[in-house]
PDB file of C-alpha atoms in Angstrom:
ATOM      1  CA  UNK A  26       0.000   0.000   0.000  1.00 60.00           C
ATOM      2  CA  UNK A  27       1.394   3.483  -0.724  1.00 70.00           C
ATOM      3  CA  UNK A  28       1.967   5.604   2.147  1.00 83.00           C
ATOM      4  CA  UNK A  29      -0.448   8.659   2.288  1.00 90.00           C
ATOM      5  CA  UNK A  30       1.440  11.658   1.665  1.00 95.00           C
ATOM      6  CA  UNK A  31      -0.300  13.372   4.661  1.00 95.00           C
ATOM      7  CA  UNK A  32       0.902  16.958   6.107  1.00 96.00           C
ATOM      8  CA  UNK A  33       2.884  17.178   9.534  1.00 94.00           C
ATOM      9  CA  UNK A  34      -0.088  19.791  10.366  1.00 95.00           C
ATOM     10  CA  UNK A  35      -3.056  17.080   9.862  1.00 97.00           C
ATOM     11  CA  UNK A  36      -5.319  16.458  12.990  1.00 95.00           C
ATOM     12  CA  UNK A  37      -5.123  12.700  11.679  1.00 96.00           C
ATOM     13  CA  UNK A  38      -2.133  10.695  11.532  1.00 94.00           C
ATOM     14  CA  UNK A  39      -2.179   8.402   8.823  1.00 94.00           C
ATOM     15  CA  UNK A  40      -3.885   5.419  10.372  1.00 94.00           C
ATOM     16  CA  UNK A  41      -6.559   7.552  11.508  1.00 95.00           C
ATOM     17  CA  UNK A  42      -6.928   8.932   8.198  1.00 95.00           C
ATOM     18  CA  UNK A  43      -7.333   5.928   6.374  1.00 96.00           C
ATOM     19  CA  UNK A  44      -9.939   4.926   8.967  1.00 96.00           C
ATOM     20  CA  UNK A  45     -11.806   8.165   8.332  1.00 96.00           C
ATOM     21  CA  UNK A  46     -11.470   7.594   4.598  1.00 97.00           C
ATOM     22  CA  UNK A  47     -12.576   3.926   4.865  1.00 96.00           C
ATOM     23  CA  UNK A  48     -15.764   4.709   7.104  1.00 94.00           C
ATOM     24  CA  UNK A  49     -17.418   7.663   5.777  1.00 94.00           C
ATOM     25  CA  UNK A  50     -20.501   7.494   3.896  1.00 95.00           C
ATOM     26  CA  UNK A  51     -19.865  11.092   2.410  1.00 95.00           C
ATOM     27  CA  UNK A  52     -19.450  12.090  -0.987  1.00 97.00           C
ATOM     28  CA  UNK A  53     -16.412  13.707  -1.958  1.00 98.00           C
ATOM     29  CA  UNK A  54     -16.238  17.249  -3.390  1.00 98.00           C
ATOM     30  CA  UNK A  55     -13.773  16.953  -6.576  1.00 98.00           C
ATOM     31  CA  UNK A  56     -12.510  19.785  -8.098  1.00 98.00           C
ATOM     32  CA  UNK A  57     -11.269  19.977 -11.463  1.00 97.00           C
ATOM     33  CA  UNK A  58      -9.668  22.379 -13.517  1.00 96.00           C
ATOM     34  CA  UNK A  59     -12.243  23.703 -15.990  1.00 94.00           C
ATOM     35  CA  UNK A  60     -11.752  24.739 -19.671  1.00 88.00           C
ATOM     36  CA  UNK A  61     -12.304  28.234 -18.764  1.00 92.00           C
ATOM     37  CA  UNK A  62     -10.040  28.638 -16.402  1.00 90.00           C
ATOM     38  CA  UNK A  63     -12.106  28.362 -13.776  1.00 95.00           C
ATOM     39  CA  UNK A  64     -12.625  25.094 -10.889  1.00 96.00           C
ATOM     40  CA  UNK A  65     -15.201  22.883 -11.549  1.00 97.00           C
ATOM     41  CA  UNK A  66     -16.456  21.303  -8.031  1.00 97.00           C
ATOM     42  CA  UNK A  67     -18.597  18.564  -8.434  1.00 97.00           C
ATOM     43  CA  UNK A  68     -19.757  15.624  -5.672  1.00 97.00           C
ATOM     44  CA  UNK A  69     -18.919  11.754  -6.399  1.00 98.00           C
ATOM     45  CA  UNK A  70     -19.159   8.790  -4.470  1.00 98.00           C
ATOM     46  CA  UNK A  71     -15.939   7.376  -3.592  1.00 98.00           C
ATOM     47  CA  UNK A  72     -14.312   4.383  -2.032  1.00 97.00           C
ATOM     48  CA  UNK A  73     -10.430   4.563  -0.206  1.00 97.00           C
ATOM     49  CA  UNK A  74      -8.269   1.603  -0.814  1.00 96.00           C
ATOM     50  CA  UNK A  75      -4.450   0.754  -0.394  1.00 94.00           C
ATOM     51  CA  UNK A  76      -3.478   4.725  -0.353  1.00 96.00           C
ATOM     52  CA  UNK A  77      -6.234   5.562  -3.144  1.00 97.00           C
ATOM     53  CA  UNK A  78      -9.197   7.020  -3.954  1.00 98.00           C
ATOM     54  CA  UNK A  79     -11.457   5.867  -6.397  1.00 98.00           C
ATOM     55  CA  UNK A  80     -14.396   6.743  -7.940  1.00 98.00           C
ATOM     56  CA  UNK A  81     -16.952   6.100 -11.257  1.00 98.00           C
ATOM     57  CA  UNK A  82     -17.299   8.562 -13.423  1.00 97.00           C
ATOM     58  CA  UNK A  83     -19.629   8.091 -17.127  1.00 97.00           C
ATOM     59  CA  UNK A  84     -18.061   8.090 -20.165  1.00 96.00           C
ATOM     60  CA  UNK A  85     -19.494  11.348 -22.121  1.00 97.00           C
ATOM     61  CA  UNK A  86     -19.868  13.028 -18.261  1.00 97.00           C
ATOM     62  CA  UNK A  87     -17.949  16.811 -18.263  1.00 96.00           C
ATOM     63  CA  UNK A  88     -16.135  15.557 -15.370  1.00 97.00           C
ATOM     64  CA  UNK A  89     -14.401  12.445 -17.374  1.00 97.00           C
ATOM     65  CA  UNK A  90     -13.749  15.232 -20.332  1.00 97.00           C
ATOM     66  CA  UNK A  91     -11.881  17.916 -18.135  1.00 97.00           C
ATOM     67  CA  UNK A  92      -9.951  15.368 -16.312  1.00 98.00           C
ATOM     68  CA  UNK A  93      -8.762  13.747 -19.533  1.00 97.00           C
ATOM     69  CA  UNK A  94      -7.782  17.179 -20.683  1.00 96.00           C
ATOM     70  CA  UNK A  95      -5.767  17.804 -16.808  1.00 97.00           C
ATOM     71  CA  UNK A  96      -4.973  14.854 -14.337  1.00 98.00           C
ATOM     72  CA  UNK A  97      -4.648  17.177 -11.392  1.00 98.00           C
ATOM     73  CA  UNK A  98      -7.532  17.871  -9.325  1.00 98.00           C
ATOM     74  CA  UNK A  99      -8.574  19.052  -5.660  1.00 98.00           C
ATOM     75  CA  UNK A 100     -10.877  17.028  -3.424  1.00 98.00           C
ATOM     76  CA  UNK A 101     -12.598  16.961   0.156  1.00 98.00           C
ATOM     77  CA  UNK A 102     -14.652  14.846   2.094  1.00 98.00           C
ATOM     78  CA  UNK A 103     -16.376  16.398   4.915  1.00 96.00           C
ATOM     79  CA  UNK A 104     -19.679  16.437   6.414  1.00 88.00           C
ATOM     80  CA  UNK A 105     -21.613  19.594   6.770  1.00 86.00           C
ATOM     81  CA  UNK A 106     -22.947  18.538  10.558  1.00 84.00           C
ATOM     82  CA  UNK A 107     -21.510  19.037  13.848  1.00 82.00           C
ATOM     83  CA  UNK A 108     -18.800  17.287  14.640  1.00 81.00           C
ATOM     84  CA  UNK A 109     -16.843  19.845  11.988  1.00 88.00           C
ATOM     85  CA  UNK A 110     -13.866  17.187  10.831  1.00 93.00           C
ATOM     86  CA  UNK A 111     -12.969  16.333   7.172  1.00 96.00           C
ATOM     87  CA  UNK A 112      -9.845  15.537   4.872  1.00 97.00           C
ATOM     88  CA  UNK A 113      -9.152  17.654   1.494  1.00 98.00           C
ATOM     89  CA  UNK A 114      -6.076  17.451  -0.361  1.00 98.00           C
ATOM     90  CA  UNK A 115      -4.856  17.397  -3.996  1.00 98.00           C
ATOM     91  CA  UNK A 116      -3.793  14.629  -6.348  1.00 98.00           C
ATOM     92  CA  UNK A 117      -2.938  13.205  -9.486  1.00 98.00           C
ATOM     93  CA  UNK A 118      -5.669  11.021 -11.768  1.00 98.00           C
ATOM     94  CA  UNK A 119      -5.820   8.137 -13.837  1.00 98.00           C
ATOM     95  CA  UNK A 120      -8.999   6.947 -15.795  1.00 98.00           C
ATOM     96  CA  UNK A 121      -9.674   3.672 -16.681  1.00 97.00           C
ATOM     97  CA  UNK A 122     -12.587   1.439 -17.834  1.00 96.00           C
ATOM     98  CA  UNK A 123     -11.297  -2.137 -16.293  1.00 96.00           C
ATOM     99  CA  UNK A 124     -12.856  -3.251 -13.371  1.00 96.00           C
ATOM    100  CA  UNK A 125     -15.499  -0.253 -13.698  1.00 96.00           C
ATOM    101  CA  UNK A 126     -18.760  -2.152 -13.596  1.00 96.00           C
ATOM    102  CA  UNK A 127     -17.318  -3.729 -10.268  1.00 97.00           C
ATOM    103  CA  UNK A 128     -16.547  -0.255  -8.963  1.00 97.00           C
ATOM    104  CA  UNK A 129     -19.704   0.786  -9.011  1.00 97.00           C
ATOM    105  CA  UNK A 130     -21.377  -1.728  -7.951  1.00 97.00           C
ATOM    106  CA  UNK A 131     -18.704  -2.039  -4.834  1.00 97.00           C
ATOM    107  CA  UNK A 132     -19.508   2.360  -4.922  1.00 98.00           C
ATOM    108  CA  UNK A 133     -23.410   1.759  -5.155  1.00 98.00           C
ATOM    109  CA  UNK A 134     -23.352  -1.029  -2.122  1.00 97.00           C
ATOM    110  CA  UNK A 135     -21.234   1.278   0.122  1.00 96.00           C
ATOM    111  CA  UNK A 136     -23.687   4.229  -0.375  1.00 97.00           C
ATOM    112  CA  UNK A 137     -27.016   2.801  -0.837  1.00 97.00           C
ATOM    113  CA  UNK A 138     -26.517  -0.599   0.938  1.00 96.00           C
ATOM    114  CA  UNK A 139     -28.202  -2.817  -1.840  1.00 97.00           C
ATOM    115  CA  UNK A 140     -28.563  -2.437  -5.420  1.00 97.00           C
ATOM    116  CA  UNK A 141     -32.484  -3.380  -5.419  1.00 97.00           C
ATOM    117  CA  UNK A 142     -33.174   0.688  -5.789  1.00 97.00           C
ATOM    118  CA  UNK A 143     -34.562   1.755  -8.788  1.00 97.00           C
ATOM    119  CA  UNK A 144     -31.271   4.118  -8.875  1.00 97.00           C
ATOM    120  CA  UNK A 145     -28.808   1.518  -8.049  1.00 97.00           C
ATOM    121  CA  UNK A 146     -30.953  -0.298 -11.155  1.00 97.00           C
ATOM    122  CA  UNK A 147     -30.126   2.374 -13.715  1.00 97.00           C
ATOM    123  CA  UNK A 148     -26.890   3.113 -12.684  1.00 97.00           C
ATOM    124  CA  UNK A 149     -25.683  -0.434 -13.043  1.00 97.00           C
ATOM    125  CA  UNK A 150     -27.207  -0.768 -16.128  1.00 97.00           C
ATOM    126  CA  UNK A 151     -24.751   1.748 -17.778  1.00 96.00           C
ATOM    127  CA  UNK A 152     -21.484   0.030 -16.471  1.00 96.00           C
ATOM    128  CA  UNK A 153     -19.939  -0.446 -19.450  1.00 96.00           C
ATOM    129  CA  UNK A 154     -19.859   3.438 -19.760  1.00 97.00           C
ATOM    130  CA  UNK A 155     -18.101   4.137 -17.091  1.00 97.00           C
ATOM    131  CA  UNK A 156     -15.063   5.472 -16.509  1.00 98.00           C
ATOM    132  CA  UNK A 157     -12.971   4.688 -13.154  1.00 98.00           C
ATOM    133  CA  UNK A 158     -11.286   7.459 -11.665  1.00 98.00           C
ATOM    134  CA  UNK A 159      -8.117   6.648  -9.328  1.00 98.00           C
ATOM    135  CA  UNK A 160      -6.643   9.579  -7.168  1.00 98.00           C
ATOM    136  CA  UNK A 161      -3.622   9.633  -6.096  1.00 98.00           C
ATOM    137  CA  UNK A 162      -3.045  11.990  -3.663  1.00 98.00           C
ATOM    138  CA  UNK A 163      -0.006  14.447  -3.950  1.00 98.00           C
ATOM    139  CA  UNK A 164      -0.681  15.191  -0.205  1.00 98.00           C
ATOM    140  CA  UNK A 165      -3.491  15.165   2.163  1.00 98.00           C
ATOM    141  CA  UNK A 166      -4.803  17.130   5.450  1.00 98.00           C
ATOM    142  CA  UNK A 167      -7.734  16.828   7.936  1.00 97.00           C
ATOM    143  CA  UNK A 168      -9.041  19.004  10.427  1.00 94.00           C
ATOM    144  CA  UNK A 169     -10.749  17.922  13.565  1.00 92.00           C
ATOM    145  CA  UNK A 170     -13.554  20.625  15.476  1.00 86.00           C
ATOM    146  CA  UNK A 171     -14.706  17.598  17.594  1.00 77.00           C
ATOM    147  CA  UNK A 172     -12.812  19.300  20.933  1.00 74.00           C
ATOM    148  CA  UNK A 173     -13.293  22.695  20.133  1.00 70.00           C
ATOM    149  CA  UNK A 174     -17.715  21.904  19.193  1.00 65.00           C
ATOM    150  CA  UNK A 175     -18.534  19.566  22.917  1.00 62.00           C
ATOM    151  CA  UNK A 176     -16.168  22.265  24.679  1.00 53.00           C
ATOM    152  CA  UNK A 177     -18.967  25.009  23.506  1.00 51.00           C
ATOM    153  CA  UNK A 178     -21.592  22.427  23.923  1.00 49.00           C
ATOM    154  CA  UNK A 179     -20.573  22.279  27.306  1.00 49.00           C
ATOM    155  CA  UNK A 180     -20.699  26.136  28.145  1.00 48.00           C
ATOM    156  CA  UNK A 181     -23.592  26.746  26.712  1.00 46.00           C
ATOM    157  CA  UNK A 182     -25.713  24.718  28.590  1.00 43.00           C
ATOM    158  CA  UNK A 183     -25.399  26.224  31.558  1.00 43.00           C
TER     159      UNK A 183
END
């Protein structure tokens, strides 16, 4: 497994940030560098494995198109509720179409649970259009608000 290239200022070390990555059911904000100069963010589900993050992207989708045109992108993962903690970093991509059908599907399962929904349905029924996208990260930082948020809960309760 590579070693994540995570910065001495991270709140997580990197075991702690591979469990984050591994356990969180929240999509990741990508960022890619748009034809007109300007960032395209967009949100994708995405699995971590062995130092990587992956995700499915389809075929003819503007997302596949820009990163074709520029491997390097920005992402974050990070919930929008109290506790306030997250990772975001930048990396490098790589698109393939091997193994895509069974990226999704593994994708669709850790999202959804199942793939009896009539989303799950459709989605799977484009596999062979899709696209998988592997990040690898150029470096990687979290931040942790856990302490600071139940040290406020705890002040203002009184």
């Amino acid at each position: 497994m590579p070693a994540l290239p995570v910065k001495s200022d991270s709140a997580f070390n990197p075991e702690q940030m591979a469990a984050f990555l591994t356990g969180a059911k929240i999509p990741m904000r990508l960022a890619c560098n748009g034809s007109n100069g300007f960032p395209l963010v967009a949100s994708h589900w995405y699995q971590f494995e062995d130092g990587l993050l992956y995700l499915a992207v389809h075929c003819n989708s503007h997302v596949a198109a820009l990163l074709q045109r520029n491997p390097r992108c920005g992402f974050e993962i990070a919930a929008d509720t109290v506790p306030y903690r997250g990772v975001r970093g930048q990396g490098t991509v790589t698109l393939g179409r091997e193994g895509a059908g069974a990226r999704l599907e593994g994708l669709i399962l850790h999202y959804l649970g199942n793939t009896d929904s009539k989303l799950a349905r459709w989605l799977l029924s484009r596999a062979s259009e899709e696209y998988v996208v592997c990040i690898a990260p150029i470096w990687i930082t979290s931040w942790d608000y856990s302490p600071r948020m139940v040290s406020q809960d705890n002040t203002d309760s009184g």
